[in-house]
PDB file of C-alpha atoms in Angstrom:
ATOM      1  CA  MET A  27     -14.796  -9.283  42.591  1.00 65.00           C
ATOM      2  CA  ARG A  28     -17.142 -10.081  39.707  1.00 77.00           C
ATOM      3  CA  GLN A  29     -18.797  -6.654  39.905  1.00 81.00           C
ATOM      4  CA  GLN A  30     -15.416  -4.923  39.863  1.00 80.00           C
ATOM      5  CA  ARG A  31     -14.385  -6.941  36.803  1.00 82.00           C
ATOM      6  CA  SER A  32     -17.623  -6.008  35.037  1.00 84.00           C
ATOM      7  CA  ALA A  33     -17.153  -2.359  35.989  1.00 87.00           C
ATOM      8  CA  ASP A  34     -13.569  -2.406  34.664  1.00 87.00           C
ATOM      9  CA  TYR A  35     -14.757  -3.953  31.411  1.00 89.00           C
ATOM     10  CA  ALA A  36     -17.578  -1.401  31.031  1.00 90.00           C
ATOM     11  CA  GLU A  37     -15.142   1.459  31.609  1.00 91.00           C
ATOM     12  CA  PHE A  38     -12.692   0.050  29.056  1.00 90.00           C
ATOM     13  CA  ALA A  39     -15.441  -0.579  26.495  1.00 91.00           C
ATOM     14  CA  SER A  40     -16.876   2.921  26.773  1.00 92.00           C
ATOM     15  CA  ALA A  41     -13.414   4.483  26.503  1.00 92.00           C
ATOM     16  CA  ARG A  42     -12.406   2.451  23.410  1.00 90.00           C
ATOM     17  CA  ALA A  43     -15.732   2.218  21.541  1.00 92.00           C
ATOM     18  CA  GLY A  44     -15.286   5.368  19.454  1.00 92.00           C
ATOM     19  CA  HIS A  45     -11.760   4.560  18.420  1.00 92.00           C
ATOM     20  CA  LEU A  46     -12.604   0.964  17.517  1.00 93.00           C
ATOM     21  CA  TYR A  47     -15.624   2.142  15.526  1.00 94.00           C
ATOM     22  CA  ARG A  48     -13.534   4.608  13.506  1.00 92.00           C
ATOM     23  CA  SER A  49     -10.976   1.894  12.780  1.00 91.00           C
ATOM     24  CA  ALA A  50     -13.745  -0.510  11.806  1.00 92.00           C
ATOM     25  CA  CYS A  51     -15.189   2.094   9.428  1.00 91.00           C
ATOM     26  CA  LEU A  52     -11.828   2.339   7.705  1.00 89.00           C
ATOM     27  CA  LEU A  53     -11.426  -1.432   7.566  1.00 88.00           C
ATOM     28  CA  THR A  54     -14.875  -1.837   6.033  1.00 88.00           C
ATOM     29  CA  ALA A  55     -14.321   1.098   3.664  1.00 84.00           C
ATOM     30  CA  GLY A  56     -17.242   3.077   5.056  1.00 84.00           C
ATOM     31  CA  ASP A  57     -19.777   0.311   5.712  1.00 87.00           C
ATOM     32  CA  THR A  58     -21.004   1.721   9.009  1.00 90.00           C
ATOM     33  CA  HIS A  59     -23.412  -1.130   9.668  1.00 91.00           C
ATOM     34  CA  LEU A  60     -20.721  -3.764   9.270  1.00 90.00           C
ATOM     35  CA  ALA A  61     -18.369  -1.588  11.343  1.00 92.00           C
ATOM     36  CA  GLU A  62     -20.884  -1.595  14.196  1.00 93.00           C
ATOM     37  CA  ASP A  63     -21.244  -5.371  13.916  1.00 92.00           C
ATOM     38  CA  LEU A  64     -17.476  -5.848  14.007  1.00 93.00           C
ATOM     39  CA  VAL A  65     -17.122  -3.640  17.076  1.00 94.00           C
ATOM     40  CA  GLN A  66     -19.896  -5.525  18.864  1.00 94.00           C
ATOM     41  CA  GLU A  67     -18.294  -8.858  17.971  1.00 93.00           C
ATOM     42  CA  THR A  68     -14.962  -7.539  19.214  1.00 93.00           C
ATOM     43  CA  PHE A  69     -16.453  -6.432  22.533  1.00 93.00           C
ATOM     44  CA  GLY A  70     -18.151  -9.806  22.908  1.00 92.00           C
ATOM     45  CA  ARG A  71     -14.873 -11.628  22.411  1.00 92.00           C
ATOM     46  CA  LEU A  72     -13.093  -9.279  24.803  1.00 91.00           C
ATOM     47  CA  TYR A  73     -15.747  -9.770  27.485  1.00 90.00           C
ATOM     48  CA  VAL A  74     -15.385 -13.550  27.372  1.00 89.00           C
ATOM     49  CA  ARG A  75     -11.615 -13.212  27.935  1.00 88.00           C
ATOM     50  CA  TRP A  76     -11.631 -10.043  30.024  1.00 88.00           C
ATOM     51  CA  GLY A  77      -9.682 -11.659  32.868  1.00 85.00           C
ATOM     52  CA  ARG A  78      -6.744 -12.262  30.547  1.00 86.00           C
ATOM     53  CA  VAL A  79      -7.201  -9.085  28.486  1.00 86.00           C
ATOM     54  CA  SER A  80      -7.227  -6.811  31.529  1.00 84.00           C
ATOM     55  CA  ARG A  81      -3.855  -8.216  32.603  1.00 86.00           C
ATOM     56  CA  ALA A  82      -2.325  -7.673  29.147  1.00 83.00           C
ATOM     57  CA  GLU A  83       0.402  -5.091  28.768  1.00 86.00           C
ATOM     58  CA  ASN A  84      -1.735  -3.017  26.375  1.00 88.00           C
ATOM     59  CA  PRO A  85      -5.453  -3.934  26.383  1.00 89.00           C
ATOM     60  CA  ALA A  86      -6.210  -1.272  23.745  1.00 90.00           C
ATOM     61  CA  ALA A  87      -3.785  -2.863  21.283  1.00 89.00           C
ATOM     62  CA  TYR A  88      -5.226  -6.269  22.136  1.00 90.00           C
ATOM     63  CA  ALA A  89      -8.712  -4.942  21.317  1.00 92.00           C
ATOM     64  CA  GLN A  90      -7.481  -3.507  18.010  1.00 91.00           C
ATOM     65  CA  THR A  91      -5.929  -6.862  17.143  1.00 90.00           C
ATOM     66  CA  VAL A  92      -9.199  -8.647  17.918  1.00 92.00           C
ATOM     67  CA  LEU A  93     -11.075  -6.126  15.729  1.00 93.00           C
ATOM     68  CA  THR A  94      -8.677  -6.628  12.812  1.00 90.00           C
ATOM     69  CA  ARG A  95      -8.812 -10.409  13.057  1.00 90.00           C
ATOM     70  CA  THR A  96     -12.606 -10.300  13.332  1.00 91.00           C
ATOM     71  CA  PHE A  97     -12.701  -8.189  10.164  1.00 90.00           C
ATOM     72  CA  LEU A  98     -10.430 -10.574   8.280  1.00 87.00           C
ATOM     73  CA  ALA A  99     -12.453 -13.585   9.445  1.00 86.00           C
ATOM     74  CA  HIS A 100     -15.635 -11.856   8.303  1.00 83.00           C
ATOM     75  CA  ARG A 101     -14.128 -11.221   4.871  1.00 72.00           C
ATOM     76  CA  ARG A 102     -13.308 -14.922   4.540  1.00 72.00           C
ATOM     77  CA  LEU A 103     -16.776 -16.029   5.653  1.00 64.00           C
ATOM     78  CA  ARG A 104     -18.850 -13.429   3.799  1.00 59.00           C
ATOM     79  CA  SER A 105     -21.950 -14.867   2.234  1.00 55.00           C
ATOM     80  CA  SER A 106     -22.267 -14.957  -1.531  1.00 45.00           C
ATOM     81  CA  ARG A 107     -25.653 -13.206  -1.140  1.00 50.00           C
ATOM     82  CA  GLU A 108     -23.999  -9.966  -0.064  1.00 57.00           C
ATOM     83  CA  ARG A 109     -23.077  -7.438  -2.704  1.00 60.00           C
ATOM     84  CA  ALA A 110     -20.660  -4.554  -2.408  1.00 61.00           C
ATOM     85  CA  THR A 111     -21.895  -1.089  -3.329  1.00 64.00           C
ATOM     86  CA  ASP A 112     -20.105   2.000  -4.503  1.00 64.00           C
ATOM     87  CA  THR A 113     -22.287   4.400  -2.519  1.00 65.00           C
ATOM     88  CA  PHE A 114     -21.366   5.449   0.968  1.00 57.00           C
ATOM     89  CA  PRO A 115     -23.659   6.607   3.763  1.00 56.00           C
ATOM     90  CA  ASP A 116     -22.985   9.870   5.543  1.00 57.00           C
ATOM     91  CA  LEU A 117     -20.206   9.313   8.024  1.00 52.00           C
ATOM     92  CA  PRO A 118     -20.787  10.847  11.460  1.00 53.00           C
ATOM     93  CA  GLY A 119     -18.398  13.628  12.358  1.00 52.00           C
ATOM     94  CA  ALA A 120     -17.161  14.227   8.827  1.00 48.00           C
ATOM     95  CA  ALA A 121     -16.145  17.841   8.367  1.00 50.00           C
ATOM     96  CA  ASP A 122     -18.043  19.571   5.562  1.00 54.00           C
ATOM     97  CA  GLY A 123     -14.898  20.700   3.755  1.00 59.00           C
ATOM     98  CA  ASP A 124     -13.286  17.275   3.965  1.00 70.00           C
ATOM     99  CA  ALA A 125     -16.255  15.237   2.715  1.00 74.00           C
ATOM    100  CA  PRO A 126     -15.063  14.904  -0.920  1.00 77.00           C
ATOM    101  CA  LEU A 127     -11.568  13.948   0.244  1.00 76.00           C
ATOM    102  CA  ARG A 128     -12.928  11.390   2.707  1.00 78.00           C
ATOM    103  CA  LEU A 129     -15.181   9.842   0.076  1.00 80.00           C
ATOM    104  CA  THR A 130     -12.325   9.658  -2.413  1.00 80.00           C
ATOM    105  CA  LEU A 131     -10.053   7.990   0.127  1.00 82.00           C
ATOM    106  CA  MET A 132     -12.775   5.594   1.304  1.00 84.00           C
ATOM    107  CA  ALA A 133     -13.531   4.595  -2.288  1.00 85.00           C
ATOM    108  CA  ALA A 134      -9.839   3.906  -2.900  1.00 86.00           C
ATOM    109  CA  LEU A 135      -9.550   1.909   0.346  1.00 87.00           C
ATOM    110  CA  ALA A 136     -12.606  -0.124  -0.661  1.00 87.00           C
ATOM    111  CA  ARG A 137     -10.819  -1.266  -3.806  1.00 89.00           C
ATOM    112  CA  LEU A 138      -7.879  -2.724  -1.876  1.00 89.00           C
ATOM    113  CA  PRO A 139      -7.915  -6.397  -0.890  1.00 90.00           C
ATOM    114  CA  ALA A 140      -8.936  -6.932   2.742  1.00 87.00           C
ATOM    115  CA  LYS A 141      -5.457  -7.802   4.035  1.00 89.00           C
ATOM    116  CA  ASP A 142      -3.860  -4.847   2.260  1.00 91.00           C
ATOM    117  CA  ARG A 143      -6.545  -2.564   3.687  1.00 90.00           C
ATOM    118  CA  ALA A 144      -5.920  -3.970   7.164  1.00 90.00           C
ATOM    119  CA  VAL A 145      -2.190  -3.286   6.832  1.00 92.00           C
ATOM    120  CA  VAL A 146      -2.798   0.300   5.698  1.00 91.00           C
ATOM    121  CA  VAL A 147      -5.236   0.973   8.550  1.00 89.00           C
ATOM    122  CA  LEU A 148      -2.969  -0.518  11.210  1.00 89.00           C
ATOM    123  CA  ARG A 149       0.245   1.062   9.936  1.00 90.00           C
ATOM    124  CA  TYR A 150      -0.976   4.513   8.961  1.00 87.00           C
ATOM    125  CA  TRP A 151      -4.254   5.103  10.823  1.00 85.00           C
ATOM    126  CA  GLU A 152      -3.340   3.294  14.025  1.00 86.00           C
ATOM    127  CA  ASP A 153       0.326   4.347  13.654  1.00 87.00           C
ATOM    128  CA  ARG A 154       1.605   0.902  14.579  1.00 89.00           C
ATOM    129  CA  SER A 155       5.093  -0.343  13.873  1.00 91.00           C
ATOM    130  CA  VAL A 156       5.765  -3.078  11.334  1.00 92.00           C
ATOM    131  CA  GLU A 157       6.271  -5.576  14.149  1.00 92.00           C
ATOM    132  CA  GLN A 158       3.047  -4.597  15.938  1.00 90.00           C
ATOM    133  CA  THR A 159       1.127  -4.867  12.675  1.00 90.00           C
ATOM    134  CA  ALA A 160       2.687  -8.272  11.998  1.00 92.00           C
ATOM    135  CA  ASP A 161       1.624  -9.462  15.453  1.00 90.00           C
ATOM    136  CA  ALA A 162      -1.914  -8.183  14.968  1.00 86.00           C
ATOM    137  CA  LEU A 163      -2.255  -9.918  11.606  1.00 88.00           C
ATOM    138  CA  ASN A 164      -0.296 -13.004  12.606  1.00 89.00           C
ATOM    139  CA  VAL A 165       2.127 -12.651   9.688  1.00 91.00           C
ATOM    140  CA  SER A 166       5.831 -11.936   9.342  1.00 94.00           C
ATOM    141  CA  SER A 167       7.321  -8.443   9.356  1.00 93.00           C
ATOM    142  CA  ALA A 168       8.478  -9.002   5.781  1.00 94.00           C
ATOM    143  CA  ALA A 169       4.893  -9.752   4.738  1.00 93.00           C
ATOM    144  CA  VAL A 170       3.737  -6.494   6.333  1.00 93.00           C
ATOM    145  CA  ARG A 171       6.417  -4.485   4.533  1.00 93.00           C
ATOM    146  CA  THR A 172       5.546  -6.156   1.223  1.00 93.00           C
ATOM    147  CA  ARG A 173       1.821  -5.522   1.702  1.00 92.00           C
ATOM    148  CA  CYS A 174       2.516  -1.881   2.652  1.00 92.00           C
ATOM    149  CA  VAL A 175       4.484  -1.260  -0.520  1.00 92.00           C
ATOM    150  CA  ARG A 176       1.866  -3.029  -2.644  1.00 92.00           C
ATOM    151  CA  ALA A 177      -1.097  -1.321  -0.971  1.00 91.00           C
ATOM    152  CA  LEU A 178       0.398   2.176  -1.102  1.00 89.00           C
ATOM    153  CA  GLY A 179       1.340   1.658  -4.750  1.00 89.00           C
ATOM    154  CA  ARG A 180      -2.199   0.554  -5.520  1.00 89.00           C
ATOM    155  CA  LEU A 181      -3.626   3.565  -3.654  1.00 87.00           C
ATOM    156  CA  ARG A 182      -1.386   5.915  -5.635  1.00 86.00           C
ATOM    157  CA  GLU A 183      -2.531   4.221  -8.821  1.00 86.00           C
ATOM    158  CA  LEU A 184      -6.217   4.482  -7.823  1.00 84.00           C
ATOM    159  CA  LEU A 185      -6.000   8.068  -6.625  1.00 83.00           C
ATOM    160  CA  GLY A 186      -3.748   9.331  -9.386  1.00 78.00           C
ATOM    161  CA  GLU A 187      -3.982  13.079  -9.614  1.00 65.00           C
ATOM    162  CA  ASP A 188      -7.314  13.188  -7.730  1.00 55.00           C
ATOM    163  CA  LEU A 189      -5.721  14.308  -4.473  1.00 59.00           C
ATOM    164  CA  HIS A 190      -4.256  17.486  -5.977  1.00 59.00           C
ATOM    165  CA  GLU A 191      -7.732  18.998  -6.276  1.00 61.00           C
ATOM    166  CA  PHE A 192      -8.146  18.665  -2.486  1.00 55.00           C
ATOM    167  CA  SER A 193      -4.869  20.360  -1.546  1.00 55.00           C
ATOM    168  CA  ARG A 194      -5.218  23.730   0.082  1.00 52.00           C
ATOM    169  CA  PRO A 195      -3.114  26.708  -1.042  1.00 47.00           C
TER     170      PRO A 195
END
């Protein structure tokens, strides 16, 4: 029984690792090292509660929720010794032609507050509904809608006309 549970967990973790890592990279605005740490912390928390998680209706959504909450908790607990930087490491799998666009978008995401960034990632990267996003963040649906409007407005303000140079004819 215990071996089967461990095997099920290992299969789930290997199937979801890439997706969780990409989401974590967006949440951390390109900090790949922090993204790896968040994913590892998420998998640790999932392993401890795997009996309950495996019986959940959607374990993948549960894992994404744990990742998002881990990110938000990290943002609250971040040490004052850490300093943000405006340089980004090379992101694995980035297409050569899309690199400037990706860097522009990551820089804009980095300038959003953590909760606004989490809402944008869940709603538009993860393609979750307002209600699913509210559940993941433990806030009301109205708060999610408000944060979406605010975050998208801020992104438009930050990006300005920059995105027109990336459009293809």
